[in-house]
PDB file of C-alpha atoms and ligand atoms in Angstrom:
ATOM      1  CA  UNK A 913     -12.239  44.494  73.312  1.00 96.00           C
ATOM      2  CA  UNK A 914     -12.063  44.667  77.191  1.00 97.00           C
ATOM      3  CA  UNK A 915      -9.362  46.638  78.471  1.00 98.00           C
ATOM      4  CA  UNK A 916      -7.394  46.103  81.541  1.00 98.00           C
ATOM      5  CA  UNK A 917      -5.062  48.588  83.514  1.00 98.00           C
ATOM      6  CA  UNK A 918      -3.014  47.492  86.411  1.00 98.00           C
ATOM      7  CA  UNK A 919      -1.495  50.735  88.093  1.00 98.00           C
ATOM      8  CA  UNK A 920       1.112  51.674  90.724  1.00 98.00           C
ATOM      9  CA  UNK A 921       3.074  54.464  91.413  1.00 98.00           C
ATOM     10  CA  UNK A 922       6.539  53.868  89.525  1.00 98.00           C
ATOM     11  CA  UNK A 923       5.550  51.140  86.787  1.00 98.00           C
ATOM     12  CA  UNK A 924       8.507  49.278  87.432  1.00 98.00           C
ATOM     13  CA  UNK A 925       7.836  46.804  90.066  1.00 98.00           C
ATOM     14  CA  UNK A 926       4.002  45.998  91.182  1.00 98.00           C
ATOM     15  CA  UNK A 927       1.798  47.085  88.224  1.00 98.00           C
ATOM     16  CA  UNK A 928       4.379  45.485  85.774  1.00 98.00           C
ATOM     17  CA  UNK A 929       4.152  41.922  87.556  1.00 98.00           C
ATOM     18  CA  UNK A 930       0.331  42.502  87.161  1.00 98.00           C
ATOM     19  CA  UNK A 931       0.940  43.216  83.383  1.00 98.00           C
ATOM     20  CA  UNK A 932       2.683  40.405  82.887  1.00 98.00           C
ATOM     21  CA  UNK A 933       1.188  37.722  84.557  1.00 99.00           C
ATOM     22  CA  UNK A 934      -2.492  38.765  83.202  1.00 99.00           C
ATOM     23  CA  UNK A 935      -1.094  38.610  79.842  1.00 98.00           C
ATOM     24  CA  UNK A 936       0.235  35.182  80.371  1.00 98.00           C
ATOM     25  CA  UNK A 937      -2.654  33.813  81.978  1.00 98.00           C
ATOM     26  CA  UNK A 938      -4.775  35.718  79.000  1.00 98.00           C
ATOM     27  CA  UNK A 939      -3.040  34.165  76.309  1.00 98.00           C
ATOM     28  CA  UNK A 940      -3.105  30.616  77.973  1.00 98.00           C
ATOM     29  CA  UNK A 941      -6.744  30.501  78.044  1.00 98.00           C
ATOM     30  CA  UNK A 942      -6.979  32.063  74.417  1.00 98.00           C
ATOM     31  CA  UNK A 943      -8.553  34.949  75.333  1.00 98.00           C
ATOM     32  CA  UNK A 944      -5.606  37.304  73.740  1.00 98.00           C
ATOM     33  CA  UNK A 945      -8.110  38.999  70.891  1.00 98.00           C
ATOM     34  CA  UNK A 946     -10.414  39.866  73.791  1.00 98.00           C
ATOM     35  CA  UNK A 947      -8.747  41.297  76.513  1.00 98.00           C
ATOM     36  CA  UNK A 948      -6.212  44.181  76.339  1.00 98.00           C
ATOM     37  CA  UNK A 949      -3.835  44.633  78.949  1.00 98.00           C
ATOM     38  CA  UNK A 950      -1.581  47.683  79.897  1.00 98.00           C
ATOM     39  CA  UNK A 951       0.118  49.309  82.613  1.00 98.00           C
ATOM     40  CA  UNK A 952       0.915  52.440  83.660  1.00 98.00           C
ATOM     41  CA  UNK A 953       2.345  54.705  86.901  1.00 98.00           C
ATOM     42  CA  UNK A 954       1.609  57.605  88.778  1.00 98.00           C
ATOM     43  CA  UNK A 955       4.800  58.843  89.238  1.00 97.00           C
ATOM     44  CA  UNK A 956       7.204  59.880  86.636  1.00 96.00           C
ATOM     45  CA  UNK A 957      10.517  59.125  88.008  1.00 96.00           C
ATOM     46  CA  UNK A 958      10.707  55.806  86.103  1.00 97.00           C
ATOM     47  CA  UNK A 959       9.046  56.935  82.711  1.00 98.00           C
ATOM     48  CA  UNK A 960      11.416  54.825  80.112  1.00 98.00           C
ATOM     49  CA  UNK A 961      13.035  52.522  82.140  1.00 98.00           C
ATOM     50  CA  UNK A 962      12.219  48.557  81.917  1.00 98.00           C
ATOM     51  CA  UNK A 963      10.604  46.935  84.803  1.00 98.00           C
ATOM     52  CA  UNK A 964      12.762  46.765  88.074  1.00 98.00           C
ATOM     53  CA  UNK A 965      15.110  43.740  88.202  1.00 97.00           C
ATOM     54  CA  UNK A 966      13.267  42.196  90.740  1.00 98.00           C
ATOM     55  CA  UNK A 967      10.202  42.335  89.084  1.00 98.00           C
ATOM     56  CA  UNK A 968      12.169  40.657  85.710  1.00 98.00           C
ATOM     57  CA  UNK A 969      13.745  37.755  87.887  1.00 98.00           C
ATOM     58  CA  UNK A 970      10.471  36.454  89.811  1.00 98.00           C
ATOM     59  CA  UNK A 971       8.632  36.936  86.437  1.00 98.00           C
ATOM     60  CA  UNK A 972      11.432  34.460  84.573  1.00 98.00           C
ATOM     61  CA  UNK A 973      11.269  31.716  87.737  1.00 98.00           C
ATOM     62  CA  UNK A 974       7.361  31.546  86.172  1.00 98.00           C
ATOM     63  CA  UNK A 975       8.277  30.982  83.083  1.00 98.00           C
ATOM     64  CA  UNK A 976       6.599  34.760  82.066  1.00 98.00           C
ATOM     65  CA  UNK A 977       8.017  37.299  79.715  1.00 97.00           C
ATOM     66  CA  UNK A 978       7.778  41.323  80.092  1.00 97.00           C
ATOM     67  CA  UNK A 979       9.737  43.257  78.037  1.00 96.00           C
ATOM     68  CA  UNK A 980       7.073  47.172  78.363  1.00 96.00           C
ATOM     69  CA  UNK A 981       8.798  50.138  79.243  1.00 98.00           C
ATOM     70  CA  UNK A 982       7.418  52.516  82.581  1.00 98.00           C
ATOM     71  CA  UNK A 983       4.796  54.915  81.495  1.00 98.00           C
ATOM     72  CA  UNK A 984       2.619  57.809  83.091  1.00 98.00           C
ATOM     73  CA  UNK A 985      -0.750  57.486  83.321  1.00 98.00           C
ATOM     74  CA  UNK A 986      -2.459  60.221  81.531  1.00 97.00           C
ATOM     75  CA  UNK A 987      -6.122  61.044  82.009  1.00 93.00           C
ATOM     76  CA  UNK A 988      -6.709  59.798  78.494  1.00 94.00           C
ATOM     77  CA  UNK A 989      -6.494  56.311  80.206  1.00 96.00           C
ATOM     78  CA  UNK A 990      -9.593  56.864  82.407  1.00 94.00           C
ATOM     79  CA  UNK A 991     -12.201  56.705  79.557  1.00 91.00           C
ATOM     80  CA  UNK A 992     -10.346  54.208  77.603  1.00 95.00           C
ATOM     81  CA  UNK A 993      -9.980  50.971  80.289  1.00 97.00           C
ATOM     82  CA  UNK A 994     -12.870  48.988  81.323  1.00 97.00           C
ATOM     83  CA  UNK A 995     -11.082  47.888  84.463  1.00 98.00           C
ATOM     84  CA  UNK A 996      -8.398  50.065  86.231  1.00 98.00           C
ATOM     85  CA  UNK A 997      -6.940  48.287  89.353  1.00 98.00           C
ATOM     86  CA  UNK A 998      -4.503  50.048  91.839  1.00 98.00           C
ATOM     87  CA  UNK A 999      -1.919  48.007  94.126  1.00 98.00           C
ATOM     88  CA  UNK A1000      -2.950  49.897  97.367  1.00 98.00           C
ATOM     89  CA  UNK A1001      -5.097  52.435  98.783  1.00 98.00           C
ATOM     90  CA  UNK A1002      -2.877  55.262  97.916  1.00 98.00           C
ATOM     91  CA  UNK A1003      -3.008  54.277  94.113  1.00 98.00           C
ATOM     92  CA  UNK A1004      -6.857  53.836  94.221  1.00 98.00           C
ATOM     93  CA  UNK A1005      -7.318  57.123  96.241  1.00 98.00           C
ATOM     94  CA  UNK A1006      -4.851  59.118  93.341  1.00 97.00           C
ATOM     95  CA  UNK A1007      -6.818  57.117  90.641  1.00 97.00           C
ATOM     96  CA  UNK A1008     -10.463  58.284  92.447  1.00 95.00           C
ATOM     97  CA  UNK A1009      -8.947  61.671  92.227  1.00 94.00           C
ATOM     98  CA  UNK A1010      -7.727  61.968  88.332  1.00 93.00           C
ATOM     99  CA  UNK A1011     -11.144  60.236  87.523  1.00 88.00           C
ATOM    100  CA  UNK A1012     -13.461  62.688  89.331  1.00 83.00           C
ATOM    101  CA  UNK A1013     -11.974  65.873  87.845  1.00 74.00           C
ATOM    102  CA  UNK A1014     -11.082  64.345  84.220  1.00 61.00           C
ATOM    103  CA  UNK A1015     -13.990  66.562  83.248  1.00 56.00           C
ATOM    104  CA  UNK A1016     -15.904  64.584  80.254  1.00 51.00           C
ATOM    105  CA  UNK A1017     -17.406  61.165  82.043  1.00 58.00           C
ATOM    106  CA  UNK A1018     -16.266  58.044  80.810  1.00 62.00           C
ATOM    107  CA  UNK A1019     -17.936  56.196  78.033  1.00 63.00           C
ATOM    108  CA  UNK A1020     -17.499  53.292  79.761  1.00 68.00           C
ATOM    109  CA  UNK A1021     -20.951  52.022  81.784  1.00 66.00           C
ATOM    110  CA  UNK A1022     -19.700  49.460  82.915  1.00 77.00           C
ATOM    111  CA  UNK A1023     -16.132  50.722  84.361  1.00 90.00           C
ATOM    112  CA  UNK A1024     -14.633  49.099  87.212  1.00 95.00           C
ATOM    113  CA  UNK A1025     -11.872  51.076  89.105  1.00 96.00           C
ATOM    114  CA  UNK A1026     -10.832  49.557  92.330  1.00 98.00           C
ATOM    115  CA  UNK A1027      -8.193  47.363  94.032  1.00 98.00           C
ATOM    116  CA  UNK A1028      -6.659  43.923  92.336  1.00 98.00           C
ATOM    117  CA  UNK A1029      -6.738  41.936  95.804  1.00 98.00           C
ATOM    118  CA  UNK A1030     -10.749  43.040  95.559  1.00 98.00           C
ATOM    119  CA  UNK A1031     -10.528  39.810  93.503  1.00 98.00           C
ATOM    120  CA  UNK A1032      -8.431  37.765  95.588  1.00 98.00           C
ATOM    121  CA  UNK A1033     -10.111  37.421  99.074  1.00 98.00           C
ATOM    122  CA  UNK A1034      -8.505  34.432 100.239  1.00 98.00           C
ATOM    123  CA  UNK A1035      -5.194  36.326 100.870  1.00 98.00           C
ATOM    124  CA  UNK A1036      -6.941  38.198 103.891  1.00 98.00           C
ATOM    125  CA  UNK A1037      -4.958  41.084 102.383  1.00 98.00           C
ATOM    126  CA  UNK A1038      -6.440  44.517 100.738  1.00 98.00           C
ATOM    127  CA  UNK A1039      -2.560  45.822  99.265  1.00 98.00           C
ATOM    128  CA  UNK A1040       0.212  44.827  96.927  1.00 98.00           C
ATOM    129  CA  UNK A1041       2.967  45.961  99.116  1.00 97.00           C
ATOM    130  CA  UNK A1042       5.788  47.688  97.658  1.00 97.00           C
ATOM    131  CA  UNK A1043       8.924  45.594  96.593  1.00 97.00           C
ATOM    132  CA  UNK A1044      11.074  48.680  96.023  1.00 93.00           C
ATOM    133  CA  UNK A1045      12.549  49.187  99.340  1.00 88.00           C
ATOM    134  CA  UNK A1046      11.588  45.614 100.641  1.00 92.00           C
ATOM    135  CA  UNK A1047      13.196  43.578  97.887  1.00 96.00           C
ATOM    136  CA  UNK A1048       9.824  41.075  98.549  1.00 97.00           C
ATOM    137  CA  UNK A1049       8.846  40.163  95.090  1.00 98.00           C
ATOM    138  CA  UNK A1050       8.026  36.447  95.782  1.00 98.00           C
ATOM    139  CA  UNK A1051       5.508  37.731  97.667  1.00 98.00           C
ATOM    140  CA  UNK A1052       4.663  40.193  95.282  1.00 98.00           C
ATOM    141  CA  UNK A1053       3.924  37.604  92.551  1.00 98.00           C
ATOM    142  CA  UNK A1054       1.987  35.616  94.888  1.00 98.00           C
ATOM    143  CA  UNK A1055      -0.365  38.245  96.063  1.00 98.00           C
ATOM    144  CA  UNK A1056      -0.399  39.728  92.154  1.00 98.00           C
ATOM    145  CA  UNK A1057      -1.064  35.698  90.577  1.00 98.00           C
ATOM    146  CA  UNK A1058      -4.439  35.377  93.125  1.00 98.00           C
ATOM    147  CA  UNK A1059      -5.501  38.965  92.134  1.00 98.00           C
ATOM    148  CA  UNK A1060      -5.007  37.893  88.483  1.00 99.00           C
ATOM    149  CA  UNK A1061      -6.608  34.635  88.625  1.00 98.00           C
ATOM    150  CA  UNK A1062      -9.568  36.232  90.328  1.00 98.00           C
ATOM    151  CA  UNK A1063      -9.754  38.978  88.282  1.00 98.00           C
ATOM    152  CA  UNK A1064      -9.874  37.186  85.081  1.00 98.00           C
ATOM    153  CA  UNK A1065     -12.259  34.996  86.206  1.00 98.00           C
ATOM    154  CA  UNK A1066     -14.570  37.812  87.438  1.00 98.00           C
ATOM    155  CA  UNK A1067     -13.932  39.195  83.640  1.00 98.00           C
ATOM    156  CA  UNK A1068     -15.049  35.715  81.762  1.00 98.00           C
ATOM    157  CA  UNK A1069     -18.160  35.636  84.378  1.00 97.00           C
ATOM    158  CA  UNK A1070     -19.439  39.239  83.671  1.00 96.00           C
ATOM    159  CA  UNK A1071     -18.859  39.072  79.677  1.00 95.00           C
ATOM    160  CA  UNK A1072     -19.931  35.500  79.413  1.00 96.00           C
ATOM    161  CA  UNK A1073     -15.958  34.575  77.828  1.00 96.00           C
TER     162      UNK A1073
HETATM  163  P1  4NP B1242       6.076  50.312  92.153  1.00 65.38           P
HETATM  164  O1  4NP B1242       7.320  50.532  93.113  1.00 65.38           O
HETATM  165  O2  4NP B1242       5.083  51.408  92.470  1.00 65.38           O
HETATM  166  O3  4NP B1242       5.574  48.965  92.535  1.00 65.38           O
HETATM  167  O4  4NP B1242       6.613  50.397  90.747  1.00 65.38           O
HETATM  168  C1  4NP B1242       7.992  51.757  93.223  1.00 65.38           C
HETATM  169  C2  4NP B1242       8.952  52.101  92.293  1.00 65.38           C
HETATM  170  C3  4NP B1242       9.632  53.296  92.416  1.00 65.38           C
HETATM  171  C4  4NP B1242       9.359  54.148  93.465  1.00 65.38           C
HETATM  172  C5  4NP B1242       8.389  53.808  94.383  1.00 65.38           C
HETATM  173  C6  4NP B1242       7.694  52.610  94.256  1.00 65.38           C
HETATM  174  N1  4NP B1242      10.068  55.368  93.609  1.00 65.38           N
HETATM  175  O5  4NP B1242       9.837  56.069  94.596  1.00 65.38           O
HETATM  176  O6  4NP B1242      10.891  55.674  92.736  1.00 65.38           O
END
């Protein structure tokens, strides 16, 4: 099993759209017994709580489903995904951190911890910016659907799916 983690810092509106629209675009090319797909914050304040509104309304004009719950990321989750990909620098910086001093090394050769618009070029853009305060989610989804596409793509290439 390949396992994907999509990470932000509240799990309610970036990493969630992320979650969701991998999942979707998983399943449609039938890939759902292969690849696992979570997501998880670094912050706590949202620990519980479904994914933001905003997140839940641009998700249903696509036609895509999320019904997960915010979660911490623990440093469990740093040996356990193959691919861990923060929204923006900060995220990738706090993730760089927690893997460094997790103490045992991962398991994982092959890990890939980095940035989801590292797989989506063509936007000229390196962050997910943060809906929370903006109230963009269209172009959250837009930004998050090219990262996904290229991602999974980048995934079938390197494991031959
Ligand atoms: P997210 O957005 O990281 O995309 O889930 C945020 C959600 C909550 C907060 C910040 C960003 N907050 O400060 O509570």
């Amino acid at each position: 099993m390949i396992r994907v983690l999509f990470v932000c810092l509240g799990n309610v509106c970036r990493s969630p759209m992320a979650h969701a629209v991998f999942a979707h675009l998983v399943q449609e090319v039938g890939l759902g017994d292969r690849i696992a797909v979570d997501s998880a914050g670094l912050g706590l304040w949202h620990v519980g709580e479904p994914a933001h509104r905003g997140t839940l309304a641009e998700l249903a004009r696509h036609g895509i489903r999320h019904d997960g719950r915010a979660r911490q990321i623990v440093r469990a989750d740093l040996s356990a995904f193959d691919y861990i990909l923060g929204m923006d620098h900060e995220n990738l910086a706090a993730l760089r951190s927690m893997a460094t001093h997790r103490g045992a090394t991962s398991h994982l050769t092959r890990q890939h911890i980095g940035l989801l618009l590292d797989f989506a070029p063509q936007t000229g853009q390196s962050e997910v910016p943060d809906p929370y305060y903006s109230g963009q989610f269209d172009e959250v989804y837009s930004l998050v659907r090219q990262g996904c596409e290229g991602l999974l793509q980048h995934i079938r290439e390197q494991h031959a799916l």
